[in-house]
Short mmCIF file of C-alpha atoms in Angstrom, two decimals:
data_model
loop_
_atom_site.label_atom_id
_atom_site.label_comp_id
_atom_site.label_asym_id
_atom_site.label_seq_id
_atom_site.Cartn_x
_atom_site.Cartn_y
_atom_site.Cartn_z
CA MET D 1 0.00 0.00 0.00
CA LYS D 2 1.07 3.54 -0.70
CA ASN D 3 -0.12 7.02 0.19
CA ILE D 4 0.14 9.08 -2.99
CA LEU D 5 -1.31 12.07 -4.78
CA VAL D 6 -2.94 11.29 -8.12
CA LYS D 7 -4.60 13.36 -10.81
CA ILE D 8 -8.15 12.93 -12.01
CA ILE D 9 -8.22 12.28 -15.72
CA GLU D 10 -11.99 12.07 -16.13
CA ASN D 11 -15.15 12.28 -14.04
CA ILE D 12 -18.04 10.65 -15.89
CA LYS D 13 -21.55 11.25 -14.65
CA LEU D 14 -23.48 7.99 -14.99
CA ASN D 15 -26.76 9.42 -13.67
CA ASP D 16 -27.92 11.66 -10.82
CA ASP D 17 -26.65 9.22 -8.18
CA TYR D 18 -23.57 7.56 -9.67
CA PHE D 19 -20.35 8.72 -11.26
CA LEU D 20 -17.12 7.16 -12.47
CA LEU D 21 -13.86 8.75 -11.40
CA TRP D 22 -10.73 7.86 -13.39
CA ILE D 23 -7.29 8.57 -11.99
CA HIS D 24 -3.83 8.20 -13.48
CA ALA D 25 -1.83 6.11 -11.00
CA PRO D 26 1.12 4.31 -12.61
CA GLU D 27 2.79 3.73 -9.21
CA ILE D 28 0.03 1.44 -8.00
CA SER D 29 -2.13 0.34 -10.94
CA LYS D 30 -0.09 -2.84 -11.49
CA SER D 31 -0.35 -3.94 -7.87
CA ILE D 32 -4.16 -3.94 -7.64
CA SER D 33 -6.17 -7.16 -7.37
CA SER D 34 -9.93 -7.35 -7.83
CA GLY D 35 -11.84 -6.70 -4.63
CA GLN D 36 -9.30 -4.31 -3.17
CA PHE D 37 -10.10 -0.72 -2.31
CA PHE D 38 -8.54 2.67 -1.65
CA GLU D 39 -9.00 5.18 1.16
CA ILE D 40 -9.66 8.38 -0.72
CA LYS D 41 -9.86 12.07 0.03
CA ILE D 42 -9.55 15.26 -1.95
CA ALA D 43 -5.99 16.58 -1.56
CA GLY D 44 -5.88 19.56 0.79
CA ASN D 45 -9.51 19.18 1.78
CA ASN D 46 -9.97 17.89 5.32
CA PHE D 47 -13.72 18.01 5.53
CA PRO D 48 -15.17 15.49 6.06
CA LEU D 49 -12.37 14.30 8.30
CA LEU D 50 -12.23 10.64 7.39
CA ARG D 51 -11.23 9.24 4.03
CA LYS D 52 -13.83 7.26 2.12
CA PRO D 53 -13.17 3.60 1.34
CA ILE D 54 -13.85 3.11 -2.38
CA SER D 55 -13.58 -0.19 -4.30
CA VAL D 56 -11.69 -0.46 -7.53
CA PHE D 57 -14.16 -0.55 -10.42
CA GLU D 58 -11.63 -1.11 -13.16
CA VAL D 59 -7.92 -1.00 -13.88
CA LYS D 60 -6.93 0.01 -17.40
CA ASN D 61 -3.16 0.03 -17.84
CA GLU D 62 -1.97 2.96 -15.70
CA ASN D 63 -5.46 4.25 -14.95
CA VAL D 64 -7.77 3.26 -12.14
CA GLY D 65 -11.52 3.78 -12.15
CA PHE D 66 -13.72 4.23 -9.10
CA MET D 67 -17.48 3.93 -9.47
CA ILE D 68 -19.04 6.00 -6.69
CA LYS D 69 -22.55 6.56 -5.43
CA LYS D 70 -23.42 9.86 -3.78
CA ILE D 71 -24.45 8.96 -0.25
CA GLY D 72 -23.04 11.74 1.94
CA ARG D 73 -20.92 14.88 2.03
CA GLY D 74 -17.69 13.08 1.14
CA THR D 75 -18.99 11.30 -1.94
CA GLU D 76 -20.97 14.40 -2.94
CA ASN D 77 -17.69 16.38 -2.90
CA PHE D 78 -16.03 13.73 -5.08
CA SER D 79 -18.82 14.07 -7.66
CA HIS D 80 -17.76 17.68 -8.35
CA LEU D 81 -14.13 16.78 -9.09
CA LYS D 82 -12.80 17.76 -12.51
CA LYS D 83 -9.93 16.74 -14.75
CA ASN D 84 -6.52 17.58 -13.18
CA ASP D 85 -7.96 17.89 -9.66
CA VAL D 86 -5.85 15.93 -7.17
CA LEU D 87 -6.86 13.03 -4.96
CA ASP D 88 -4.90 11.86 -1.91
CA ILE D 89 -5.21 8.08 -1.85
CA ILE D 90 -4.02 5.18 0.29
CA GLY D 91 -3.96 1.73 -1.23
CA PRO D 92 -4.47 -0.75 -2.62
CA LEU D 93 -5.98 -2.05 0.62
CA GLY D 94 -7.54 -5.24 1.88
CA ASN D 95 -7.61 -8.79 0.55
CA SER D 96 -8.89 -9.73 -2.89
CA PHE D 97 -11.25 -12.13 -4.63
CA GLU D 98 -9.86 -15.60 -5.20
CA LEU D 99 -9.39 -15.92 -8.96
CA PRO D 100 -10.30 -19.41 -10.29
CA SER D 101 -10.00 -20.73 -13.83
CA GLN D 102 -12.40 -22.76 -15.94
CA LYS D 103 -15.28 -22.47 -13.51
CA GLU D 104 -18.93 -21.51 -13.71
CA VAL D 105 -19.15 -18.29 -11.74
CA LEU D 106 -22.21 -16.37 -10.60
CA LEU D 107 -21.94 -12.67 -9.70
CA ILE D 108 -24.67 -11.03 -7.63
CA SER D 109 -24.72 -7.34 -6.84
CA GLY D 110 -27.04 -4.72 -5.44
CA GLY D 111 -26.70 -0.98 -6.08
CA ILE D 112 -23.13 0.28 -5.64
CA GLY D 113 -22.16 -3.34 -4.89
CA TYR D 114 -21.79 -3.51 -8.66
CA ALA D 115 -18.46 -1.68 -8.51
CA PRO D 116 -16.02 -4.31 -7.15
CA LEU D 117 -17.55 -7.07 -9.27
CA HIS D 118 -16.90 -5.20 -12.52
CA ASN D 119 -13.13 -5.59 -12.39
CA LEU D 120 -13.56 -9.13 -11.06
CA LYS D 121 -15.68 -10.06 -14.08
CA LYS D 122 -12.97 -8.81 -16.42
CA GLU D 123 -10.35 -10.93 -14.63
CA LEU D 124 -12.62 -13.98 -14.45
CA LEU D 125 -13.22 -13.87 -18.19
CA SER D 126 -9.55 -13.49 -19.02
CA ASN D 127 -8.92 -16.50 -16.75
CA ASN D 128 -11.27 -18.67 -18.84
CA ASN D 129 -14.26 -18.77 -16.54
CA ASN D 130 -17.93 -18.56 -17.54
CA VAL D 131 -19.60 -15.64 -15.82
CA THR D 132 -23.29 -14.93 -15.20
CA TRP D 133 -24.22 -11.66 -13.49
CA ILE D 134 -27.42 -10.79 -11.64
CA HIS D 135 -27.71 -7.16 -10.61
CA GLY D 136 -30.44 -5.33 -8.77
CA GLY D 137 -31.29 -1.99 -7.23
CA ARG D 138 -34.06 0.20 -5.98
CA SER D 139 -34.75 1.86 -9.30
CA THR D 140 -33.44 2.47 -12.84
CA ASN D 141 -30.61 4.72 -11.59
CA ASP D 142 -29.14 1.77 -9.72
CA ILE D 143 -29.04 -0.46 -12.78
CA PHE D 144 -25.93 -1.19 -14.85
CA SER D 145 -25.08 -3.73 -17.51
CA SER D 146 -25.60 -7.35 -16.39
CA ASP D 147 -27.24 -10.59 -17.58
CA PHE D 148 -30.31 -10.37 -15.33
CA THR D 149 -31.72 -7.22 -13.80
CA PHE D 150 -34.07 -6.62 -10.86
CA THR D 151 -35.50 -3.43 -9.38
CA ASP D 152 -37.56 -2.93 -6.22
CA ASP D 153 -39.98 -0.68 -8.09
CA GLY D 154 -40.00 -2.54 -11.41
CA SER D 155 -38.66 0.47 -13.33
CA SER D 156 -35.98 -1.67 -14.97
CA GLY D 157 -35.78 -5.41 -15.57
CA GLN D 158 -37.86 -7.70 -13.39
CA LYS D 159 -39.65 -6.29 -10.34
CA GLY D 160 -38.29 -7.79 -7.14
CA PHE D 161 -35.01 -8.68 -5.44
CA VAL D 162 -31.91 -10.33 -6.89
CA THR D 163 -32.56 -13.25 -4.58
CA ILE D 164 -35.45 -14.33 -6.86
CA GLY D 165 -33.09 -14.50 -9.83
CA MET D 166 -30.46 -16.25 -7.73
CA GLU D 167 -32.82 -19.07 -6.68
CA GLU D 168 -34.15 -19.47 -10.21
CA ILE D 169 -30.76 -19.75 -11.82
CA LEU D 170 -29.35 -22.07 -9.15
CA LEU D 171 -32.30 -24.42 -9.72
CA LYS D 172 -31.45 -24.60 -13.41
CA LYS D 173 -27.69 -24.54 -13.42
CA LYS D 174 -24.77 -25.68 -11.27
CA PHE D 175 -22.28 -22.97 -10.33
CA ASP D 176 -18.86 -23.56 -8.78
CA LEU D 177 -18.56 -20.18 -7.13
CA ILE D 178 -20.63 -17.13 -6.27
CA TYR D 179 -19.34 -13.62 -5.58
CA CYS D 180 -21.70 -11.18 -3.97
CA CYS D 181 -21.65 -7.50 -3.01
CA GLY D 182 -24.52 -5.28 -1.96
CA PRO D 183 -26.55 -4.18 1.04
CA LYS D 184 -26.06 -6.35 4.15
CA ILE D 185 -29.61 -7.67 4.12
CA MET D 186 -29.19 -8.76 0.49
CA MET D 187 -25.89 -10.50 1.18
CA LYS D 188 -27.42 -12.24 4.17
CA LYS D 189 -30.29 -13.64 2.07
CA CYS D 190 -27.92 -14.60 -0.74
CA SER D 191 -25.70 -16.36 1.77
CA GLU D 192 -28.66 -18.46 2.96
CA ILE D 193 -29.53 -19.40 -0.62
CA ALA D 194 -25.92 -20.28 -1.45
CA LYS D 195 -25.84 -22.53 1.59
CA LYS D 196 -29.06 -24.24 0.53
CA PHE D 197 -27.53 -24.99 -2.87
CA HIS D 198 -24.19 -26.03 -1.33
CA THR D 199 -22.36 -23.44 -3.38
CA LYS D 200 -19.29 -21.62 -2.13
CA MET D 201 -19.86 -17.89 -1.92
CA PHE D 202 -17.65 -14.91 -1.17
CA VAL D 203 -19.02 -11.57 -0.08
CA SER D 204 -17.42 -8.13 -0.13
CA LEU D 205 -18.37 -6.38 3.11
CA GLU D 206 -18.63 -2.75 4.10
CA GLU D 207 -18.44 -1.06 7.51
CA TYR D 208 -17.87 2.45 8.78
CA MET D 209 -14.10 2.81 8.44
CA ALA D 210 -11.37 5.07 9.80
CA CYS D 211 -7.73 4.04 9.25
CA GLY D 212 -8.16 1.54 6.39
CA ILE D 213 -5.00 -0.36 7.38
CA GLY D 214 -6.06 -2.54 10.31
CA VAL D 215 -4.84 -0.27 13.07
CA CYS D 216 -7.92 1.28 14.65
CA HIS D 217 -10.26 -1.77 14.62
CA GLY D 218 -13.20 0.47 13.79
CA CYS D 219 -14.62 -1.52 10.86
CA ALA D 220 -15.37 -4.67 12.82
CA VAL D 221 -17.42 -7.57 11.46
CA ALA D 222 -18.41 -10.66 13.42
CA ILE D 223 -16.73 -13.74 11.99
CA LYS D 224 -17.19 -17.31 13.23
CA LYS D 225 -14.38 -18.75 15.33
CA ASN D 226 -14.68 -22.31 16.62
CA ASP D 227 -18.04 -22.44 18.44
CA SER D 228 -18.11 -18.71 19.00
CA PHE D 229 -17.06 -15.64 17.05
CA THR D 230 -14.52 -12.87 16.92
CA TYR D 231 -14.37 -9.44 15.33
CA LYS D 232 -12.27 -9.02 12.22
CA THR D 233 -11.56 -5.86 10.28
CA VAL D 234 -13.18 -5.20 6.92
CA CYS D 235 -10.16 -3.10 5.91
CA LYS D 236 -7.38 -5.60 6.55
CA ASP D 237 -8.86 -9.08 7.10
CA GLY D 238 -11.48 -8.32 4.43
CA PRO D 239 -13.30 -6.86 2.64
CA ILE D 240 -13.77 -10.31 1.07
CA PHE D 241 -15.02 -13.09 3.37
CA ASN D 242 -16.43 -16.56 2.80
CA SER D 243 -20.17 -16.01 3.37
CA ASN D 244 -20.34 -19.07 5.66
CA GLU D 245 -17.95 -17.43 8.10
CA VAL D 246 -19.91 -14.22 8.47
CA ILE D 247 -22.33 -13.89 11.38
CA TRP D 248 -25.06 -11.86 9.72
CA ASN D 249 -27.25 -11.29 12.75
CA GLU D 250 -24.56 -10.03 15.10
CA MET B 1 21.90 21.40 16.75
CA ASN B 2 18.65 19.66 17.53
CA ARG B 3 16.06 22.26 18.50
CA LEU B 4 13.32 19.72 19.11
CA LYS B 5 14.92 17.74 21.94
CA THR B 6 12.61 17.27 24.90
CA LYS B 7 12.28 15.15 28.01
CA LEU B 8 9.40 13.10 29.22
CA GLY B 9 10.38 12.19 32.77
CA LYS B 10 13.22 9.69 32.43
CA LEU B 11 13.06 9.59 28.64
CA GLU B 12 15.14 11.88 26.48
CA LEU B 13 13.39 12.25 23.15
CA LYS B 14 14.92 13.56 19.94
CA ASN B 15 11.68 15.30 19.14
CA PRO B 16 8.36 15.91 20.91
CA ILE B 17 6.00 14.08 18.56
CA THR B 18 4.49 10.68 19.27
CA VAL B 19 1.22 8.88 18.53
CA ALA B 20 -1.89 8.49 20.62
CA SER B 21 -2.61 4.96 21.78
CA GLY B 22 -4.97 3.05 19.48
CA THR B 23 -4.47 5.21 16.41
CA PHE B 24 -1.23 3.74 15.17
CA GLY B 25 0.23 0.33 14.46
CA VAL B 26 2.99 -1.57 12.72
CA GLU B 27 1.12 -1.07 9.44
CA ASN B 28 2.00 2.63 9.60
CA ASN B 29 5.56 1.75 8.57
CA ASN B 30 4.21 1.74 5.03
CA PHE B 31 4.07 5.52 5.24
CA ILE B 32 6.70 6.75 7.69
CA ASP B 33 10.06 5.83 9.20
CA PHE B 34 9.40 4.89 12.82
CA ASN B 35 12.92 6.01 13.73
CA SER B 36 11.90 9.58 12.94
CA LEU B 37 9.31 9.70 15.72
CA GLY B 38 9.99 11.00 19.22
CA ALA B 39 8.36 7.91 20.70
CA ILE B 40 5.79 5.26 19.81
CA VAL B 41 2.85 4.35 22.04
CA SER B 42 1.13 0.99 21.59
CA LYS B 43 -2.56 0.32 21.49
CA THR B 44 -3.81 -0.49 24.99
CA ILE B 45 -3.34 -4.12 25.95
CA THR B 46 -5.16 -6.05 28.64
CA LYS B 47 -4.31 -9.28 30.44
CA ASN B 48 -6.62 -11.39 28.32
CA GLU B 49 -7.57 -11.00 24.68
CA LYS B 50 -10.54 -8.70 24.10
CA ILE B 51 -12.67 -9.06 20.99
CA GLY B 52 -14.09 -5.56 21.44
CA ASN B 53 -17.52 -4.04 21.03
CA PRO B 54 -20.15 -4.91 18.42
CA PRO B 55 -20.30 -2.64 15.36
CA PRO B 56 -21.04 0.07 14.40
CA ARG B 57 -18.01 1.30 16.32
CA LEU B 58 -17.35 4.57 14.53
CA TYR B 59 -19.18 7.70 13.54
CA GLU B 60 -17.83 10.98 12.25
CA THR B 61 -19.35 14.16 13.67
CA SER B 62 -18.49 17.80 12.88
CA ASN B 63 -14.70 17.73 12.83
CA GLY B 64 -14.67 14.91 15.34
CA LEU B 65 -14.85 11.14 15.58
CA LEU B 66 -16.82 8.91 17.90
CA ASN B 67 -15.31 5.50 18.59
CA SER B 68 -16.40 2.52 20.58
CA ILE B 69 -13.73 -0.09 19.92
CA GLY B 70 -13.95 -1.73 23.33
CA LEU B 71 -10.18 -2.13 23.78
CA GLN B 72 -9.99 -4.91 21.18
CA ASN B 73 -6.51 -6.36 21.59
CA PRO B 74 -4.68 -9.70 21.46
CA GLY B 75 -4.03 -9.80 25.22
CA LEU B 76 -0.69 -9.67 27.04
CA LYS B 77 0.57 -12.99 25.67
CA GLY B 78 -0.47 -12.25 22.08
CA PHE B 79 1.10 -8.80 22.35
CA ILE B 80 4.41 -10.13 23.64
CA GLU B 81 4.57 -12.86 21.01
CA ASN B 82 3.31 -11.04 17.95
CA VAL B 83 3.43 -7.28 18.41
CA LEU B 84 6.38 -6.41 20.64
CA PRO B 85 9.05 -8.06 18.41
CA LYS B 86 7.94 -5.89 15.47
CA TYR B 87 8.89 -2.73 17.35
CA ALA B 88 12.11 -4.08 18.88
CA THR B 89 14.13 -3.19 15.77
CA TYR B 90 13.50 0.55 16.06
CA GLU B 91 15.64 2.87 18.15
CA THR B 92 12.63 5.07 18.96
CA PRO B 93 11.45 4.59 22.56
CA PHE B 94 8.49 2.23 22.65
CA ILE B 95 5.87 2.90 25.31
CA VAL B 96 3.32 0.22 26.11
CA SER B 97 -0.20 1.29 26.99
CA PHE B 98 -2.01 -1.16 29.24
CA SER B 99 -5.10 -1.45 31.32
CA GLY B 100 -6.66 -3.73 33.90
CA SER B 101 -9.86 -4.31 35.78
CA THR B 102 -8.24 -4.55 39.25
CA ILE B 103 -5.07 -3.09 40.74
CA ASP B 104 -3.63 -6.61 40.94
CA GLU B 105 -4.23 -7.09 37.26
CA PHE B 106 -2.39 -3.85 36.36
CA SER B 107 0.41 -5.00 38.63
CA GLU B 108 0.58 -8.44 37.05
CA ILE B 109 0.76 -7.02 33.50
CA LEU B 110 3.53 -4.60 34.47
CA LEU B 111 5.58 -7.40 36.08
CA GLU B 112 5.42 -9.40 32.87
CA LEU B 113 6.25 -6.41 30.64
CA GLU B 114 9.26 -5.62 32.87
CA LYS B 115 11.02 -8.63 31.35
CA TYR B 116 11.40 -6.90 28.00
CA ASP B 117 14.22 -4.42 27.41
CA SER B 118 12.65 -3.18 24.19
CA ILE B 119 9.99 -1.42 26.26
CA SER B 120 11.03 2.07 27.37
CA GLY B 121 8.00 3.00 29.44
CA TYR B 122 4.37 2.48 30.27
CA GLU B 123 1.27 4.53 29.66
CA VAL B 124 -1.29 3.38 32.19
CA ASN B 125 -4.83 3.63 30.82
CA VAL B 126 -7.02 4.31 33.85
CA SER B 127 -10.18 5.11 31.91
CA CYS B 128 -11.55 1.58 32.22
CA PRO B 129 -14.04 0.30 34.82
CA ASN B 130 -12.68 -0.85 38.17
CA VAL B 131 -14.46 -4.10 39.06
CA GLU B 132 -13.48 -3.68 42.72
CA ASN B 133 -15.16 -0.28 42.87
CA GLU B 134 -18.61 -0.75 41.34
CA GLY B 135 -17.21 -0.51 37.82
CA ILE B 136 -16.39 3.17 38.20
CA ALA B 137 -13.36 4.11 36.08
CA PHE B 138 -10.06 4.03 38.01
CA GLY B 139 -9.16 7.44 36.69
CA THR B 140 -12.09 9.24 38.29
CA ASP B 141 -11.04 8.70 41.91
CA PRO B 142 -7.84 10.36 43.23
CA LYS B 143 -7.49 7.80 46.05
CA ILE B 144 -7.60 4.87 43.65
CA VAL B 145 -5.27 6.58 41.19
CA TYR B 146 -2.86 7.14 44.08
CA LYS B 147 -3.02 3.51 45.18
CA LEU B 148 -2.62 2.15 41.66
CA THR B 149 0.22 4.49 40.75
CA LYS B 150 2.04 3.79 44.02
CA GLN B 151 1.85 0.07 43.36
CA LEU B 152 3.10 0.34 39.76
CA ALA B 153 5.83 2.87 40.63
CA SER B 154 7.25 0.37 43.14
CA GLN B 155 7.54 -2.23 40.40
CA THR B 156 9.46 -0.39 37.69
CA ASP B 157 12.34 1.95 37.06
CA LYS B 158 11.09 2.69 33.56
CA GLU B 159 9.05 5.74 32.60
CA LEU B 160 5.64 5.48 34.25
CA ILE B 161 3.00 7.63 32.61
CA ILE B 162 -0.52 7.84 33.99
CA LYS B 163 -3.06 8.68 31.27
CA LEU B 164 -5.83 10.85 32.62
CA THR B 165 -9.43 10.89 31.56
CA PRO B 166 -11.04 14.32 31.11
CA ASN B 167 -14.40 12.90 32.16
CA VAL B 168 -14.02 13.94 35.79
CA THR B 169 -15.04 16.86 37.97
CA ASP B 170 -11.53 17.87 38.95
CA ILE B 171 -8.70 16.59 36.78
CA VAL B 172 -6.09 18.48 38.85
CA SER B 173 -6.80 16.41 41.96
CA ILE B 174 -6.31 13.21 39.97
CA ALA B 175 -3.13 14.55 38.38
CA LYS B 176 -1.73 15.47 41.79
CA ALA B 177 -2.61 12.05 43.19
CA ALA B 178 -0.65 10.40 40.38
CA GLU B 179 2.29 12.76 40.90
CA ASP B 180 2.35 12.22 44.66
CA ALA B 181 2.26 8.45 44.18
CA GLY B 182 5.34 8.47 41.97
CA ALA B 183 4.20 8.84 38.37
CA ASN B 184 7.06 10.15 36.21
CA SER B 185 4.74 11.93 33.81
CA LEU B 186 1.09 12.37 32.87
CA ALA B 187 -0.67 11.80 29.57
CA LEU B 188 -3.82 13.77 28.81
CA ILE B 189 -6.45 13.78 27.61
CA ASN B 190 -8.03 10.44 26.90
CA THR B 191 -11.17 10.71 24.76
CA LEU B 192 -14.13 12.74 25.93
CA LEU B 193 -17.48 10.97 26.00
CA GLY B 194 -19.97 11.53 23.21
CA MET B 195 -23.04 10.22 21.46
CA SER B 196 -24.71 10.68 18.11
CA ILE B 197 -28.22 9.76 17.05
CA ASP B 198 -29.85 9.46 13.63
CA TRP B 199 -32.57 12.14 13.72
CA LYS B 200 -34.80 10.26 11.29
CA SER B 201 -34.95 6.94 13.10
CA GLY B 202 -33.83 7.88 16.61
CA LYS B 203 -31.22 5.14 16.33
CA SER B 204 -27.80 5.52 17.96
CA HIS B 205 -25.02 5.74 15.38
CA ILE B 206 -22.85 3.70 17.76
CA ARG B 207 -24.03 0.26 18.83
CA ARG B 208 -23.05 0.73 22.47
CA GLY B 209 -24.44 4.27 22.62
CA ILE B 210 -21.82 6.21 24.54
CA ALA B 211 -18.51 6.48 22.73
CA GLY B 212 -15.09 8.10 23.00
CA TYR B 213 -14.93 11.46 21.25
CA SER B 214 -11.73 12.61 19.57
CA GLY B 215 -10.47 14.68 16.65
CA PRO B 216 -9.91 18.39 15.95
CA ALA B 217 -13.23 19.33 17.62
CA ILE B 218 -11.89 18.47 21.09
CA LYS B 219 -8.64 20.43 20.85
CA PRO B 220 -9.69 23.47 22.96
CA VAL B 221 -10.92 21.13 25.71
CA ALA B 222 -7.63 19.26 25.66
CA ILE B 223 -5.55 22.45 25.76
CA GLN B 224 -7.53 23.72 28.72
CA ASN B 225 -6.93 20.47 30.60
CA VAL B 226 -3.21 20.53 29.80
CA TYR B 227 -2.99 24.14 30.93
CA ARG B 228 -4.71 23.44 34.25
CA VAL B 229 -2.77 20.29 35.00
CA SER B 230 0.63 21.66 33.98
CA SER B 231 0.06 24.70 36.19
CA ASN B 232 -0.46 22.43 39.18
CA VAL B 233 2.07 19.60 38.85
CA LYS B 234 5.84 19.46 38.38
CA ILE B 235 6.05 16.27 36.33
CA PRO B 236 6.06 16.52 32.52
CA ILE B 237 3.03 16.17 30.29
CA LEU B 238 2.40 14.09 27.22
CA ALA B 239 -0.52 15.91 25.64
CA MET B 240 -3.05 14.79 23.08
CA GLY B 241 -6.46 15.84 21.83
CA GLY B 242 -7.28 16.97 18.32
CA VAL B 243 -3.80 17.80 17.05
CA SER B 244 -3.94 18.02 13.28
CA ASN B 245 -0.82 20.04 12.43
CA TRP B 246 2.35 21.64 13.82
CA LYS B 247 0.56 24.83 14.83
CA ASP B 248 -1.79 22.81 17.02
CA ALA B 249 1.26 21.15 18.60
CA LEU B 250 2.73 24.58 19.38
CA GLU B 251 -0.46 25.56 21.20
CA PHE B 252 -0.05 22.51 23.42
CA PHE B 253 3.59 23.34 24.14
CA TYR B 254 2.65 26.86 25.19
CA ALA B 255 -0.06 25.34 27.40
CA GLY B 256 2.56 23.23 29.17
CA ALA B 257 3.02 20.02 27.17
CA ASN B 258 6.51 18.51 26.94
CA VAL B 259 5.53 15.98 24.30
CA VAL B 260 2.53 15.91 21.95
CA ALA B 261 0.78 12.87 20.52
CA ILE B 262 -1.21 12.83 17.31
CA GLY B 263 -4.21 10.50 17.29
CA THR B 264 -7.26 10.69 15.07
CA TYR B 265 -5.38 12.68 12.44
CA ASN B 266 -3.20 9.66 11.65
CA PHE B 267 -6.30 8.32 9.89
CA VAL B 268 -6.68 11.49 7.84
CA ASN B 269 -3.01 11.85 6.95
CA PRO B 270 -0.74 8.89 7.75
CA LYS B 271 2.33 11.12 7.32
CA ILE B 272 1.09 13.77 9.73
CA THR B 273 3.61 12.92 12.48
CA ILE B 274 6.62 13.34 10.21
CA GLU B 275 5.21 16.47 8.58
CA THR B 276 4.62 17.94 12.04
CA ILE B 277 8.20 17.20 13.13
CA ASP B 278 9.62 18.77 9.94
CA ASN B 279 7.47 21.86 10.29
CA LEU B 280 8.27 22.30 13.98
CA ASN B 281 11.93 22.02 13.16
CA ARG B 282 11.62 24.72 10.51
CA HIS B 283 9.63 26.89 12.90
CA PHE B 284 12.19 26.78 15.71
CA LEU B 285 15.09 27.27 13.27
CA SER B 286 13.46 30.35 11.81
CA ARG B 287 12.91 31.75 15.30
CA ASN B 288 16.35 30.71 16.49
CA GLN B 289 14.63 29.09 19.45
CA ASN B 290 14.50 25.69 21.13
CA LEU B 291 11.30 23.84 21.90
CA THR B 292 12.06 23.74 25.61
CA GLU B 293 12.11 27.55 25.73
CA ILE B 294 8.38 27.79 25.06
CA ILE B 295 6.97 24.95 27.14
CA GLY B 296 4.36 26.38 29.51
CA LYS B 297 5.11 29.94 28.35
CA ILE B 298 1.52 30.82 27.54
CA ASN B 299 0.94 34.56 27.85
CA GLY B 300 -1.87 37.03 27.53
CA ILE B 301 -3.88 35.75 30.47
CA ASN B 302 -4.79 38.25 33.16
#
């Protein structure tokens, strides 16, 4: 991991809620694995105080793309960034998705959970896997390119949750691996379904985060340990965990 | 000539900047050279491993941070086996922060830590509940602070720092109790207490409700505490509370601090300690002054 200043090369507005921030970062672009994230802030701007943990959406040679949803002051500020503005970033951080070859892989995402799976899909395909992607969101703004689409309000794709699509497809087809990222409640349901179908699933978790490097223990998640549990950090032990190890109700 | 030299009790430090317990770890060596720091303070350790509090543990407020980590740590044994060796290679003094739930437990931890030469001193975290005294924090009762400090002071020749909580009626009486009992220096302030609630749902942003409150927002409170304590004790002060740059550090020195720790701001800027040292150095060079000349030299108060 490094703490460096990088320039914005493009800020693409996807819709009113989402945007795609591209940075030029030759020092770190080669060392990124799918599933990892960066702790990001605008250089010289210390409000809000804490950096925002943002997953890598895509790596293209020396450029790194972050897909971001506006959810608070920090992400709102990022949405106004322009070409040549400077970001202060720490990363790449956290563990990464296990990258298989020649497997049937199912991707499931909800809302901004789409972001980390995008780069993963690219890597899975170049590693000779077959990939099927189910994506869902509240409404049309939350929808991005995938094989099956669900919205809560029915404004895009099928009306309902991604869990419907997940059950349907698992009944028809055998998958070797599932990768999942989205709201906690969605990941919890998906984890139950994956268990029912005896399919290994990895989830990318999120928690309120401060340091990003495993020092402050702020971003704790309950993970099974023997007959009990312990708290692990999303930033260092994660963000990727085997869904069977996560205690969803804690 | 080194203009930043300072002393913290028995420790001679090459510069006055260290880190606040719990905001810094071995991972920070990705960003800075540990040998450049004045000292390093560990995260608080306890006798047994603690898994900590349930999440959410953090919430950012206006220029401040609420935290409710619950002293998550690997325990004394885990610390000695896995953490301590990683700091042993640095020449910078390493200070171990520890806590206990009874005076005997503090005493037992100190005895064990005394076996390791790589430890230069101890920062005693007295903000935790005392199970022998209805769970009231050790640090809120001058008599208990006296008893605890006296016990620990008799067990070590290394730097013994008592870390004071600001969540008391009269911090000076606690500071004096620690001094009288043989503390070599005082660290202050530990986090204030705070809460934050989601106005839409009425739900606490922190799972355990009451949390520790840190960050730039608490700086004036910290300075005031340092000023009051330093005016009433003779032993040196390791000050912390909202320091985010070298100018903040200078305020603390004028208020009476001999050493300053940076905490929450390590999360904002992982190079903040080194930048602060460099800027302080430049400042004192340009003024042809030494740090020690300004400690406690606040003026303008009538």
